[in-house]
Amino acid sequence: MTDKRELLDLLLENARYSTEDLSRMTDLSEEEVVSTIETLEDEGIIRGYQAVVDWHRVKKEHIRAEVELNVTLDRDTGYDDIAERLARFPEVTTLQLVSGDYDFHLEVEGDSLQEVSNFISEQVAPTPEITQTVTHYVMETYKDRGIDFEDGHDDDDRLSVSP
Amino acid sequence: MKLSDRVERVPPSGIRRFFELAEEMDDVISLGVGEPDFSAPWAAREAAIQSLERGRTSYTANRGMRELREAISDHVAARYDLDYDPDDEVLVTTGVSEGVDVAMRALVDPGDTVAVPQPSYISYAPGVIFADGDPLPVPTREADDFKLTYERLEASGAADAGVLITCYPNNPTGAVMTASELEPVAEFAREHDLTVISDEIYADLSYGFDHTSVATLPGMRERTIVFNGFSKTYAMTGLRLGYAMAPPEAIAGMNRIHQYSMLSAPTTAQHAALEALRSCDDEVEEMVATYNRRRNLVLSRFEEMGIDCFEAKGAFYVFPEAPGGDAERFAEDLLHEQGVAVVPGNVFGEGGEDHLRVSYATGTQDLKEAMDRIEAFL
């Protein structure tokens, strides 16, 4: 495994591992860890670092919707052009072109149901190239980006000391 | 009730005492666990569930499902260059524990000597005694990175033994042996006509090099029983499934005992194991990579703390020297003062008194916290 890949795996596991711990867990010195991560950032391989949040535990309301979009293309407008426009909205947290029954998959987040639905009906749906939207509001999140939201803190049922 | 002498000859396990001490306390981070902290890969668990849904709840053939024996035979051929016929050279057992027990009873007559390298897994010597044999301790030393050597075998009188037990990668030391390091051991076994019981349950947990089975060395296949299983590699300890591989006469002998005492290994587990061999390579690779990172973390932290620890390259244990020299005392004080459980090396036999078995089969966050606590304790 390359050093870059090894560090990517570790940062995917926990982006808050300290440089010290990353160095301890790999064959790299602290300086090498720092420079490899810088390279990964410079090359645009690492695009950012974010917390994975269980919004159910945050007192404030938070709404997430998965939106299916169908579009029509013409001579002057391709997928990239439509994507570029949609990606500008801060409400759109994820935008992907997908295979299957529809074209774009969006994730839209907002502080209330009203805010998210207004955004979709007023900003997204009226776009001329967009022919259809189907909105799914997220009701419950069980797992997000590999992290299980189950209350699994004390589910280690192994004997505390064993041969 | 009067119990047999062989039961009286075996003292209760020293692990048990530490288990009880640890159980009395809250907020303990245990580095004393001898099994993976992962669950079995989902595909294997699902295969177990499906086998139950389909009502596969009968016995299997004594030697295990034919399909599983074939898969095992193919797997060890591809991975370890071992060549065993699924029909008469493979026996599926209820964990390697049953396999080793059956092998002892198949190989040992009353009064026979079995050479047991130490420190070692706690069941070998009792297994010899339950077969009415006499265990002969063969000490290994930190100076040799706890590898078994020709000289140690010779000095301990193993030439007169009938059977030699080997276990690499090793529990509790994490020691491994490469092909060239195994060769003198094989030479000793050939010279003195020893049968080798080679417990290779941790074979897949070898870091930075490929495991060699002692049975692949010249003249060794005919005198070796190789054991492996699903507990460690596939995190399936509770499913209790292992296997033995040996020439037909040895497998037939072991099966004679197994068919009466066990009949067959658990059927549900056999279905899980078959799926594990078929489709869980990626999960294993990921678990091995994770163990290796934790191993590096622990070795680095011990080095920074000034705790002497040879570079263990296998299983999920490191075996540092106990600061102050008295492992039992250190382990007890560490547990009481900082709530970190490790196992003092003396429970694994001679040569372990001044060492600690530290398992890194624990989540990385807990492992980091445990290291901080050990540092605070020093």
Tab-separated table of N, CA and C in Angstrom, chain A:
chain	number	residue	atom	x	y	z
A	1	MET	N	0.842	-1.199	0.000
A	1	MET	CA	0.000	0.000	0.000
A	1	MET	C	0.876	1.248	0.000
A	2	THR	N	0.503	2.221	-0.811
A	2	THR	CA	1.327	3.427	-0.849
A	2	THR	C	1.104	4.242	0.427
A	3	ASP	N	2.054	5.122	0.703
A	3	ASP	CA	1.922	5.977	1.891
A	3	ASP	C	0.669	6.837	1.809
A	4	LYS	N	0.403	7.333	0.579
A	4	LYS	CA	-0.776	8.188	0.407
A	4	LYS	C	-2.041	7.426	0.735
A	5	ARG	N	-2.125	6.203	0.201
A	5	ARG	CA	-3.319	5.392	0.412
A	5	ARG	C	-3.487	5.036	1.885
A	6	GLU	N	-2.374	4.718	2.511
A	6	GLU	CA	-2.396	4.357	3.934
A	6	GLU	C	-2.930	5.539	4.766
A	7	LEU	N	-2.425	6.740	4.454
A	7	LEU	CA	-2.892	7.914	5.205
A	7	LEU	C	-4.358	8.225	4.893
A	8	LEU	N	-4.745	8.047	3.639
A	8	LEU	CA	-6.158	8.257	3.292
A	8	LEU	C	-7.056	7.335	4.102
A	9	ASP	N	-6.679	6.062	4.173
A	9	ASP	CA	-7.477	5.095	4.932
A	9	ASP	C	-7.609	5.522	6.393
A	10	LEU	N	-6.483	5.962	6.953
A	10	LEU	CA	-6.512	6.368	8.358
A	10	LEU	C	-7.361	7.619	8.562
A	11	LEU	N	-7.258	8.587	7.650
A	11	LEU	CA	-8.039	9.819	7.793
A	11	LEU	C	-9.518	9.569	7.531
A	12	LEU	N	-9.819	8.599	6.662
A	12	LEU	CA	-11.219	8.226	6.454
A	12	LEU	C	-11.792	7.598	7.719
A	13	GLU	N	-10.937	6.896	8.436
A	13	GLU	CA	-11.367	6.274	9.681
A	13	GLU	C	-11.607	7.355	10.733
A	14	ASN	N	-10.701	8.303	10.810
A	14	ASN	CA	-10.809	9.363	11.796
A	14	ASN	C	-9.918	10.526	11.368
A	15	ALA	N	-10.551	11.584	10.854
A	15	ALA	CA	-9.767	12.708	10.324
A	15	ALA	C	-9.104	13.515	11.432
A	16	ARG	N	-9.433	13.220	12.667
A	16	ARG	CA	-8.820	13.963	13.772
A	16	ARG	C	-7.648	13.241	14.422
A	17	TYR	N	-7.202	12.132	13.840
A	17	TYR	CA	-5.967	11.530	14.363
A	17	TYR	C	-4.868	12.573	14.333
A	18	SER	N	-4.113	12.656	15.399
A	18	SER	CA	-3.026	13.639	15.444
A	18	SER	C	-1.892	13.187	14.526
A	19	THR	N	-1.089	14.148	14.110
A	19	THR	CA	0.079	13.832	13.292
A	19	THR	C	0.950	12.794	13.999
A	20	GLU	N	1.092	12.984	15.314
A	20	GLU	CA	1.875	12.034	16.116
A	20	GLU	C	1.336	10.611	15.975
A	21	ASP	N	0.025	10.458	16.185
A	21	ASP	CA	-0.566	9.122	16.109
A	21	ASP	C	-0.504	8.551	14.689
A	22	LEU	N	-0.683	9.409	13.694
A	22	LEU	CA	-0.583	8.921	12.313
A	22	LEU	C	0.820	8.392	12.056
A	23	SER	N	1.785	9.091	12.582
A	23	SER	CA	3.169	8.642	12.421
A	23	SER	C	3.396	7.319	13.146
A	24	ARG	N	2.851	7.226	14.364
A	24	ARG	CA	3.013	5.974	15.136
A	24	ARG	C	2.364	4.792	14.430
A	25	MET	N	1.236	5.032	13.784
A	25	MET	CA	0.503	3.919	13.188
A	25	MET	C	1.055	3.501	11.826
A	26	THR	N	1.916	4.324	11.247
A	26	THR	CA	2.467	4.012	9.932
A	26	THR	C	3.993	3.946	10.033
A	27	ASP	N	4.623	3.720	8.904
A	27	ASP	CA	6.085	3.722	8.906
A	27	ASP	C	6.635	5.122	8.642
A	28	LEU	N	5.769	6.138	8.703
A	28	LEU	CA	6.188	7.484	8.317
A	28	LEU	C	6.584	8.318	9.530
A	29	SER	N	7.550	9.213	9.319
A	29	SER	CA	7.894	10.162	10.378
A	29	SER	C	6.810	11.238	10.411
A	30	GLU	N	6.809	12.039	11.474
A	30	GLU	CA	5.801	13.104	11.563
A	30	GLU	C	5.919	14.064	10.390
A	31	GLU	N	7.156	14.373	10.012
A	31	GLU	CA	7.374	15.297	8.885
A	31	GLU	C	6.791	14.702	7.593
A	32	GLU	N	7.013	13.397	7.427
A	32	GLU	CA	6.482	12.754	6.219
A	32	GLU	C	4.953	12.736	6.214
A	33	VAL	N	4.369	12.554	7.400
A	33	VAL	CA	2.909	12.580	7.494
A	33	VAL	C	2.402	13.953	7.053
A	34	VAL	N	3.010	14.988	7.602
A	34	VAL	CA	2.583	16.358	7.281
A	34	VAL	C	2.729	16.618	5.786
A	35	SER	N	3.866	16.249	5.219
A	35	SER	CA	4.092	16.586	3.803
A	35	SER	C	3.206	15.730	2.891
A	36	THR	N	2.967	14.475	3.269
A	36	THR	CA	2.097	13.636	2.435
A	36	THR	C	0.662	14.162	2.438
A	37	ILE	N	0.207	14.583	3.618
A	37	ILE	CA	-1.157	15.128	3.681
A	37	ILE	C	-1.236	16.425	2.884
A	38	GLU	N	-0.196	17.240	2.966
A	38	GLU	CA	-0.172	18.477	2.166
A	38	GLU	C	-0.259	18.156	0.675
A	39	THR	N	0.489	17.141	0.271
A	39	THR	CA	0.434	16.741	-1.143
A	39	THR	C	-0.969	16.286	-1.529
A	40	LEU	N	-1.579	15.472	-0.647
A	40	LEU	CA	-2.936	15.000	-0.920
A	40	LEU	C	-3.900	16.182	-1.054
A	41	GLU	N	-3.675	17.203	-0.236
A	41	GLU	CA	-4.547	18.385	-0.305
A	41	GLU	C	-4.256	19.185	-1.577
A	42	ASP	N	-2.973	19.368	-1.853
A	42	ASP	CA	-2.587	20.147	-3.049
A	42	ASP	C	-3.099	19.485	-4.328
A	43	GLU	N	-3.054	18.166	-4.349
A	43	GLU	CA	-3.492	17.459	-5.556
A	43	GLU	C	-5.012	17.387	-5.661
A	44	GLY	N	-5.690	17.905	-4.633
A	44	GLY	CA	-7.151	17.885	-4.665
A	44	GLY	C	-7.732	16.516	-4.375
A	45	ILE	N	-6.909	15.627	-3.844
A	45	ILE	CA	-7.438	14.304	-3.485
A	45	ILE	C	-8.230	14.425	-2.191
A	46	ILE	N	-7.646	15.091	-1.215
A	46	ILE	CA	-8.420	15.407	-0.015
A	46	ILE	C	-9.093	16.752	-0.249
A	47	ARG	N	-10.430	16.758	-0.226
A	47	ARG	CA	-11.181	17.970	-0.520
A	47	ARG	C	-11.655	18.684	0.732
A	48	GLY	N	-11.533	18.073	1.871
A	48	GLY	CA	-11.967	18.735	3.088
A	48	GLY	C	-12.108	17.752	4.230
A	49	TYR	N	-12.415	18.279	5.398
A	49	TYR	CA	-12.596	17.449	6.596
A	49	TYR	C	-13.874	17.911	7.275
A	50	GLN	N	-14.752	16.970	7.597
A	50	GLN	CA	-16.013	17.345	8.229
A	50	GLN	C	-16.388	16.383	9.333
A	51	ALA	N	-17.172	16.896	10.269
A	51	ALA	CA	-17.696	16.016	11.311
A	51	ALA	C	-18.895	15.244	10.761
A	52	VAL	N	-19.096	14.045	11.256
A	52	VAL	CA	-20.311	13.295	10.961
A	52	VAL	C	-21.244	13.521	12.138
A	53	VAL	N	-22.377	14.192	11.887
A	53	VAL	CA	-23.238	14.651	12.978
A	53	VAL	C	-24.534	13.846	13.021
A	54	ASP	N	-24.892	13.419	14.202
A	54	ASP	CA	-26.204	12.811	14.406
A	54	ASP	C	-27.166	13.940	14.801
A	55	TRP	N	-27.891	14.454	13.809
A	55	TRP	CA	-28.718	15.652	14.033
A	55	TRP	C	-29.853	15.411	15.010
A	56	HIS	N	-30.194	14.148	15.206
A	56	HIS	CA	-31.257	13.849	16.169
A	56	HIS	C	-30.889	14.266	17.572
A	57	ARG	N	-29.608	14.328	17.814
A	57	ARG	CA	-29.148	14.677	19.159
A	57	ARG	C	-28.922	16.176	19.329
A	58	VAL	N	-29.094	16.911	18.218
A	58	VAL	CA	-28.946	18.361	18.301
A	58	VAL	C	-30.345	18.926	18.496
A	59	LYS	N	-30.489	19.795	19.464
A	59	LYS	CA	-31.830	20.274	19.833
A	59	LYS	C	-32.530	20.997	18.678
A	60	LYS	N	-31.758	21.725	17.880
A	60	LYS	CA	-32.329	22.512	16.798
A	60	LYS	C	-32.804	21.594	15.662
A	61	GLU	N	-33.861	21.999	14.987
A	61	GLU	CA	-34.360	21.196	13.877
A	61	GLU	C	-33.352	21.215	12.723
A	62	HIS	N	-33.245	20.086	12.057
A	62	HIS	CA	-32.372	20.019	10.893
A	62	HIS	C	-32.999	19.059	9.905
A	63	ILE	N	-33.147	19.505	8.682
A	63	ILE	CA	-33.854	18.684	7.689
A	63	ILE	C	-32.906	18.309	6.565
A	64	ARG	N	-32.944	17.067	6.192
A	64	ARG	CA	-32.170	16.641	5.042
A	64	ARG	C	-33.115	15.977	4.042
A	65	ALA	N	-32.951	16.309	2.780
A	65	ALA	CA	-33.778	15.685	1.744
A	65	ALA	C	-32.887	15.126	0.644
A	66	GLU	N	-33.289	13.972	0.153
A	66	GLU	CA	-32.635	13.390	-1.013
A	66	GLU	C	-33.541	13.721	-2.194
A	67	VAL	N	-32.982	14.334	-3.229
A	67	VAL	CA	-33.812	14.767	-4.345
A	67	VAL	C	-33.346	14.100	-5.633
A	68	GLU	N	-34.312	13.520	-6.344
A	68	GLU	CA	-34.026	12.956	-7.668
A	68	GLU	C	-34.379	14.007	-8.708
A	69	LEU	N	-33.495	14.256	-9.633
A	69	LEU	CA	-33.754	15.254	-10.666
A	69	LEU	C	-33.643	14.633	-12.042
A	70	ASN	N	-34.631	14.928	-12.896
A	70	ASN	CA	-34.496	14.583	-14.309
A	70	ASN	C	-34.322	15.859	-15.115
A	71	VAL	N	-33.482	15.817	-16.101
A	71	VAL	CA	-33.216	17.030	-16.882
A	71	VAL	C	-33.293	16.708	-18.374
A	72	THR	N	-33.456	17.746	-19.188
A	72	THR	CA	-33.296	17.560	-20.640
A	72	THR	C	-32.083	18.368	-21.065
A	73	LEU	N	-31.359	17.814	-21.968
A	73	LEU	CA	-30.161	18.502	-22.452
A	73	LEU	C	-30.462	19.087	-23.821
A	74	ASP	N	-29.769	20.131	-24.199
A	74	ASP	CA	-29.842	20.594	-25.592
A	74	ASP	C	-28.430	20.917	-26.072
A	75	ARG	N	-28.364	21.440	-27.293
A	75	ARG	CA	-27.059	21.665	-27.908
A	75	ARG	C	-26.143	22.530	-27.032
A	76	ASP	N	-26.758	23.488	-26.345
A	76	ASP	CA	-25.920	24.422	-25.573
A	76	ASP	C	-25.794	24.066	-24.101
A	77	THR	N	-26.577	23.115	-23.638
A	77	THR	CA	-26.585	22.831	-22.202
A	77	THR	C	-26.295	21.350	-21.933
A	78	GLY	N	-25.204	21.084	-21.255
A	78	GLY	CA	-24.865	19.705	-20.882
A	78	GLY	C	-25.082	19.495	-19.391
A	79	TYR	N	-24.804	18.272	-18.936
A	79	TYR	CA	-24.929	17.968	-17.497
A	79	TYR	C	-24.062	18.913	-16.664
A	80	ASP	N	-22.853	19.154	-17.139
A	80	ASP	CA	-21.929	19.978	-16.356
A	80	ASP	C	-22.473	21.387	-16.148
A	81	ASP	N	-23.129	21.909	-17.173
A	81	ASP	CA	-23.671	23.267	-17.055
A	81	ASP	C	-24.758	23.327	-15.988
A	82	ILE	N	-25.613	22.300	-16.004
A	82	ILE	CA	-26.701	22.263	-15.015
A	82	ILE	C	-26.108	22.064	-13.616
A	83	ALA	N	-25.138	21.165	-13.542
A	83	ALA	CA	-24.514	20.868	-12.250
A	83	ALA	C	-23.845	22.116	-11.684
A	84	GLU	N	-23.194	22.846	-12.542
A	84	GLU	CA	-22.480	24.037	-12.083
A	84	GLU	C	-23.449	25.019	-11.422
A	85	ARG	N	-24.628	25.154	-12.051
A	85	ARG	CA	-25.613	26.085	-11.504
A	85	ARG	C	-26.132	25.575	-10.151
A	86	LEU	N	-26.475	24.301	-10.102
A	86	LEU	CA	-27.050	23.739	-8.871
A	86	LEU	C	-26.052	23.757	-7.708
A	87	ALA	N	-24.800	23.499	-8.032
A	87	ALA	CA	-23.780	23.385	-6.982
A	87	ALA	C	-23.545	24.728	-6.282
A	88	ARG	N	-23.927	25.816	-6.934
A	88	ARG	CA	-23.714	27.133	-6.320
A	88	ARG	C	-24.581	27.352	-5.082
A	89	PHE	N	-25.714	26.664	-5.024
A	89	PHE	CA	-26.595	26.862	-3.865
A	89	PHE	C	-26.001	26.225	-2.618
A	90	PRO	N	-25.848	26.993	-1.548
A	90	PRO	CA	-25.296	26.400	-0.321
A	90	PRO	C	-26.216	25.326	0.260
A	91	GLU	N	-27.512	25.384	-0.049
A	91	GLU	CA	-28.439	24.371	0.479
A	91	GLU	C	-28.121	22.984	-0.074
A	92	VAL	N	-27.496	22.954	-1.274
A	92	VAL	CA	-27.160	21.663	-1.882
A	92	VAL	C	-25.846	21.179	-1.281
A	93	THR	N	-25.900	20.103	-0.496
A	93	THR	CA	-24.675	19.637	0.153
A	93	THR	C	-23.989	18.541	-0.644
A	94	THR	N	-24.763	17.826	-1.463
A	94	THR	CA	-24.175	16.787	-2.303
A	94	THR	C	-24.861	16.836	-3.664
A	95	LEU	N	-24.091	16.705	-4.709
A	95	LEU	CA	-24.668	16.708	-6.059
A	95	LEU	C	-23.915	15.686	-6.889
A	96	GLN	N	-24.645	14.708	-7.396
A	96	GLN	CA	-24.003	13.655	-8.166
A	96	GLN	C	-24.826	13.311	-9.395
A	97	LEU	N	-24.140	13.049	-10.492
A	97	LEU	CA	-24.805	12.509	-11.682
A	97	LEU	C	-24.820	10.991	-11.503
A	98	VAL	N	-25.981	10.393	-11.658
A	98	VAL	CA	-26.070	8.953	-11.376
A	98	VAL	C	-26.677	8.197	-12.559
A	99	SER	N	-26.464	6.903	-12.572
A	99	SER	CA	-27.096	6.075	-13.595
A	99	SER	C	-28.485	5.669	-13.109
A	100	GLY	N	-29.331	5.202	-13.988
A	100	GLY	CA	-30.633	4.695	-13.571
A	100	GLY	C	-31.781	5.572	-14.009
A	101	ASP	N	-32.844	5.559	-13.182
A	101	ASP	CA	-34.110	6.188	-13.594
A	101	ASP	C	-34.078	7.709	-13.638
A	102	TYR	N	-33.126	8.307	-12.987
A	102	TYR	CA	-33.066	9.773	-13.010
A	102	TYR	C	-31.605	10.204	-13.205
A	103	ASP	N	-31.423	11.519	-13.377
A	103	ASP	CA	-30.091	11.999	-13.775
A	103	ASP	C	-29.219	12.448	-12.589
A	104	PHE	N	-29.753	13.413	-11.838
A	104	PHE	CA	-28.958	13.940	-10.720
A	104	PHE	C	-29.502	13.475	-9.388
A	105	HIS	N	-28.582	13.239	-8.463
A	105	HIS	CA	-28.958	12.966	-7.077
A	105	HIS	C	-28.445	14.122	-6.221
A	106	LEU	N	-29.373	14.777	-5.543
A	106	LEU	CA	-29.009	15.919	-4.701
A	106	LEU	C	-29.274	15.606	-3.243
A	107	GLU	N	-28.446	16.145	-2.393
A	107	GLU	CA	-28.829	16.185	-0.992
A	107	GLU	C	-28.960	17.649	-0.629
A	108	VAL	N	-30.092	17.955	-0.028
A	108	VAL	CA	-30.372	19.340	0.340
A	108	VAL	C	-30.569	19.382	1.843
A	109	GLU	N	-29.942	20.353	2.503
A	109	GLU	CA	-30.104	20.459	3.950
A	109	GLU	C	-30.586	21.843	4.334
A	110	GLY	N	-31.362	21.894	5.372
A	110	GLY	CA	-31.860	23.183	5.840
A	110	GLY	C	-32.350	23.088	7.269
A	111	ASP	N	-32.746	24.238	7.832
A	111	ASP	CA	-33.130	24.274	9.243
A	111	ASP	C	-34.592	23.910	9.471
A	112	SER	N	-35.386	23.882	8.411
A	112	SER	CA	-36.788	23.504	8.592
A	112	SER	C	-37.315	22.875	7.311
A	113	LEU	N	-38.418	22.160	7.480
A	113	LEU	CA	-39.072	21.534	6.343
A	113	LEU	C	-39.475	22.607	5.327
A	114	GLN	N	-39.981	23.718	5.875
A	114	GLN	CA	-40.421	24.833	5.045
A	114	GLN	C	-39.270	25.354	4.184
A	115	GLU	N	-38.151	25.552	4.830
A	115	GLU	CA	-36.993	26.103	4.124
A	115	GLU	C	-36.553	25.190	2.984
A	116	VAL	N	-36.491	23.886	3.277
A	116	VAL	CA	-36.021	22.935	2.261
A	116	VAL	C	-37.033	22.827	1.118
A	117	SER	N	-38.324	22.763	1.472
A	117	SER	CA	-39.298	22.600	0.394
A	117	SER	C	-39.415	23.876	-0.438
A	118	ASN	N	-39.305	25.032	0.202
A	118	ASN	CA	-39.285	26.291	-0.553
A	118	ASN	C	-38.110	26.323	-1.515
A	119	PHE	N	-36.977	25.895	-1.015
A	119	PHE	CA	-35.781	25.916	-1.863
A	119	PHE	C	-35.989	25.055	-3.112
A	120	ILE	N	-36.530	23.863	-2.900
A	120	ILE	CA	-36.702	22.955	-4.039
A	120	ILE	C	-37.756	23.503	-5.005
A	121	SER	N	-38.870	23.996	-4.462
A	121	SER	CA	-39.934	24.453	-5.371
A	121	SER	C	-39.605	25.793	-6.022
A	122	GLU	N	-38.834	26.622	-5.329
A	122	GLU	CA	-38.595	27.963	-5.878
A	122	GLU	C	-37.270	28.090	-6.628
A	123	GLN	N	-36.265	27.327	-6.210
A	123	GLN	CA	-34.950	27.471	-6.841
A	123	GLN	C	-34.616	26.338	-7.808
A	124	VAL	N	-35.000	25.136	-7.432
A	124	VAL	CA	-34.578	23.989	-8.236
A	124	VAL	C	-35.585	23.692	-9.343
A	125	ALA	N	-36.832	23.458	-8.943
A	125	ALA	CA	-37.843	23.015	-9.903
A	125	ALA	C	-38.043	23.974	-11.094
A	126	PRO	N	-38.028	25.297	-10.863
A	126	PRO	CA	-38.280	26.211	-11.999
A	126	PRO	C	-37.170	26.257	-13.054
A	127	THR	N	-36.040	25.699	-12.782
A	127	THR	CA	-34.941	25.720	-13.759
A	127	THR	C	-35.410	25.075	-15.068
A	128	PRO	N	-35.255	25.779	-16.207
A	128	PRO	CA	-35.835	25.285	-17.466
A	128	PRO	C	-35.431	23.856	-17.841
A	129	GLU	N	-34.171	23.484	-17.601
A	129	GLU	CA	-33.712	22.153	-18.029
A	129	GLU	C	-34.254	21.029	-17.153
A	130	ILE	N	-34.736	21.398	-15.970
A	130	ILE	CA	-35.190	20.348	-15.049
A	130	ILE	C	-36.638	19.992	-15.352
A	131	THR	N	-36.849	18.720	-15.679
A	131	THR	CA	-38.182	18.294	-16.090
A	131	THR	C	-38.966	17.665	-14.950
A	132	GLN	N	-38.255	17.146	-13.963
A	132	GLN	CA	-38.974	16.455	-12.884
A	132	GLN	C	-38.141	16.440	-11.609
A	133	THR	N	-38.776	16.640	-10.467
A	133	THR	CA	-38.080	16.448	-9.189
A	133	THR	C	-38.905	15.501	-8.327
A	134	VAL	N	-38.216	14.613	-7.639
A	134	VAL	CA	-38.857	13.764	-6.627
A	134	VAL	C	-38.073	13.957	-5.341
A	135	THR	N	-38.765	14.399	-4.306
A	135	THR	CA	-38.066	14.726	-3.049
A	135	THR	C	-38.369	13.688	-1.974
A	136	HIS	N	-37.304	13.170	-1.354
A	136	HIS	CA	-37.458	12.244	-0.215
A	136	HIS	C	-36.890	12.921	1.014
A	137	TYR	N	-37.732	13.177	1.989
A	137	TYR	CA	-37.208	13.714	3.250
A	137	TYR	C	-36.642	12.580	4.091
A	138	VAL	N	-35.470	12.814	4.644
A	138	VAL	CA	-34.846	11.784	5.477
A	138	VAL	C	-35.547	11.754	6.827
A	139	MET	N	-36.047	10.588	7.194
A	139	MET	CA	-36.790	10.489	8.442
A	139	MET	C	-35.920	10.009	9.588
A	140	GLU	N	-34.978	9.157	9.273
A	140	GLU	CA	-34.134	8.586	10.334
A	140	GLU	C	-32.797	8.209	9.699
A	141	THR	N	-31.705	8.514	10.346
A	141	THR	CA	-30.395	8.103	9.834
A	141	THR	C	-29.831	7.024	10.743
A	142	TYR	N	-29.509	5.896	10.133
A	142	TYR	CA	-28.969	4.775	10.912
A	142	TYR	C	-27.453	4.690	10.790
A	143	LYS	N	-26.952	5.152	9.641
A	143	LYS	CA	-25.517	5.048	9.401
A	143	LYS	C	-25.154	6.158	8.425
A	144	ASP	N	-24.102	6.850	8.652
A	144	ASP	CA	-23.698	7.932	7.759
A	144	ASP	C	-22.199	7.851	7.538
A	145	ARG	N	-21.804	7.819	6.281
A	145	ARG	CA	-20.391	7.725	5.896
A	145	ARG	C	-19.617	6.702	6.742
A	146	GLY	N	-20.201	5.526	6.836
A	146	GLY	CA	-19.508	4.421	7.496
A	146	GLY	C	-19.654	4.406	9.000
A	147	ILE	N	-20.275	5.458	9.559
A	147	ILE	CA	-20.399	5.490	11.016
A	147	ILE	C	-21.813	5.096	11.422
A	148	ASP	N	-21.885	4.054	12.253
A	148	ASP	CA	-23.141	3.504	12.709
A	148	ASP	C	-23.698	4.383	13.822
A	149	PHE	N	-24.951	4.803	13.699
A	149	PHE	CA	-25.532	5.677	14.727
A	149	PHE	C	-26.198	4.909	15.860
A	150	GLU	N	-26.177	3.592	15.734
A	150	GLU	CA	-26.753	2.782	16.799
A	150	GLU	C	-26.032	3.097	18.108
A	151	ASP	N	-26.755	2.987	19.233
A	151	ASP	CA	-26.092	3.190	20.521
A	151	ASP	C	-25.219	1.993	20.836
A	152	GLY	N	-24.050	1.960	20.224
A	152	GLY	CA	-23.236	0.754	20.364
A	152	GLY	C	-22.044	0.934	21.265
A	153	HIS	N	-22.140	1.884	22.206
A	153	HIS	CA	-20.941	2.192	22.984
A	153	HIS	C	-20.441	1.040	23.831
A	154	ASP	N	-21.397	0.313	24.405
A	154	ASP	CA	-20.944	-0.730	25.318
A	154	ASP	C	-21.331	-2.110	24.827
A	155	ASP	N	-21.188	-2.341	23.533
A	155	ASP	CA	-21.635	-3.634	23.045
A	155	ASP	C	-20.491	-4.644	22.938
A	156	ASP	N	-19.374	-4.324	23.593
A	156	ASP	CA	-18.271	-5.286	23.628
A	156	ASP	C	-18.614	-6.319	24.697
A	157	ASP	N	-19.111	-7.479	24.258
A	157	ASP	CA	-19.524	-8.466	25.255
A	157	ASP	C	-18.471	-9.561	25.423
A	158	ARG	N	-17.241	-9.250	25.005
A	158	ARG	CA	-16.177	-10.233	25.210
A	158	ARG	C	-15.825	-10.308	26.696
A	159	LEU	N	-15.288	-11.445	27.124
A	159	LEU	CA	-14.756	-11.537	28.478
A	159	LEU	C	-13.623	-10.526	28.587
A	160	SER	N	-13.547	-9.826	29.730
A	160	SER	CA	-12.563	-8.743	29.832
A	160	SER	C	-11.127	-9.263	29.792
A	161	VAL	N	-10.917	-10.473	30.265
A	161	VAL	CA	-9.591	-11.084	30.166
A	161	VAL	C	-9.782	-12.522	29.704
A	162	SER	N	-9.120	-12.907	28.645
A	162	SER	CA	-9.269	-14.275	28.144
A	162	SER	C	-7.953	-14.764	27.555
A	163	PRO	N	-7.800	-16.111	27.461
A	163	PRO	CA	-6.515	-16.645	26.999
A	163	PRO	C	-6.249	-16.321	25.544
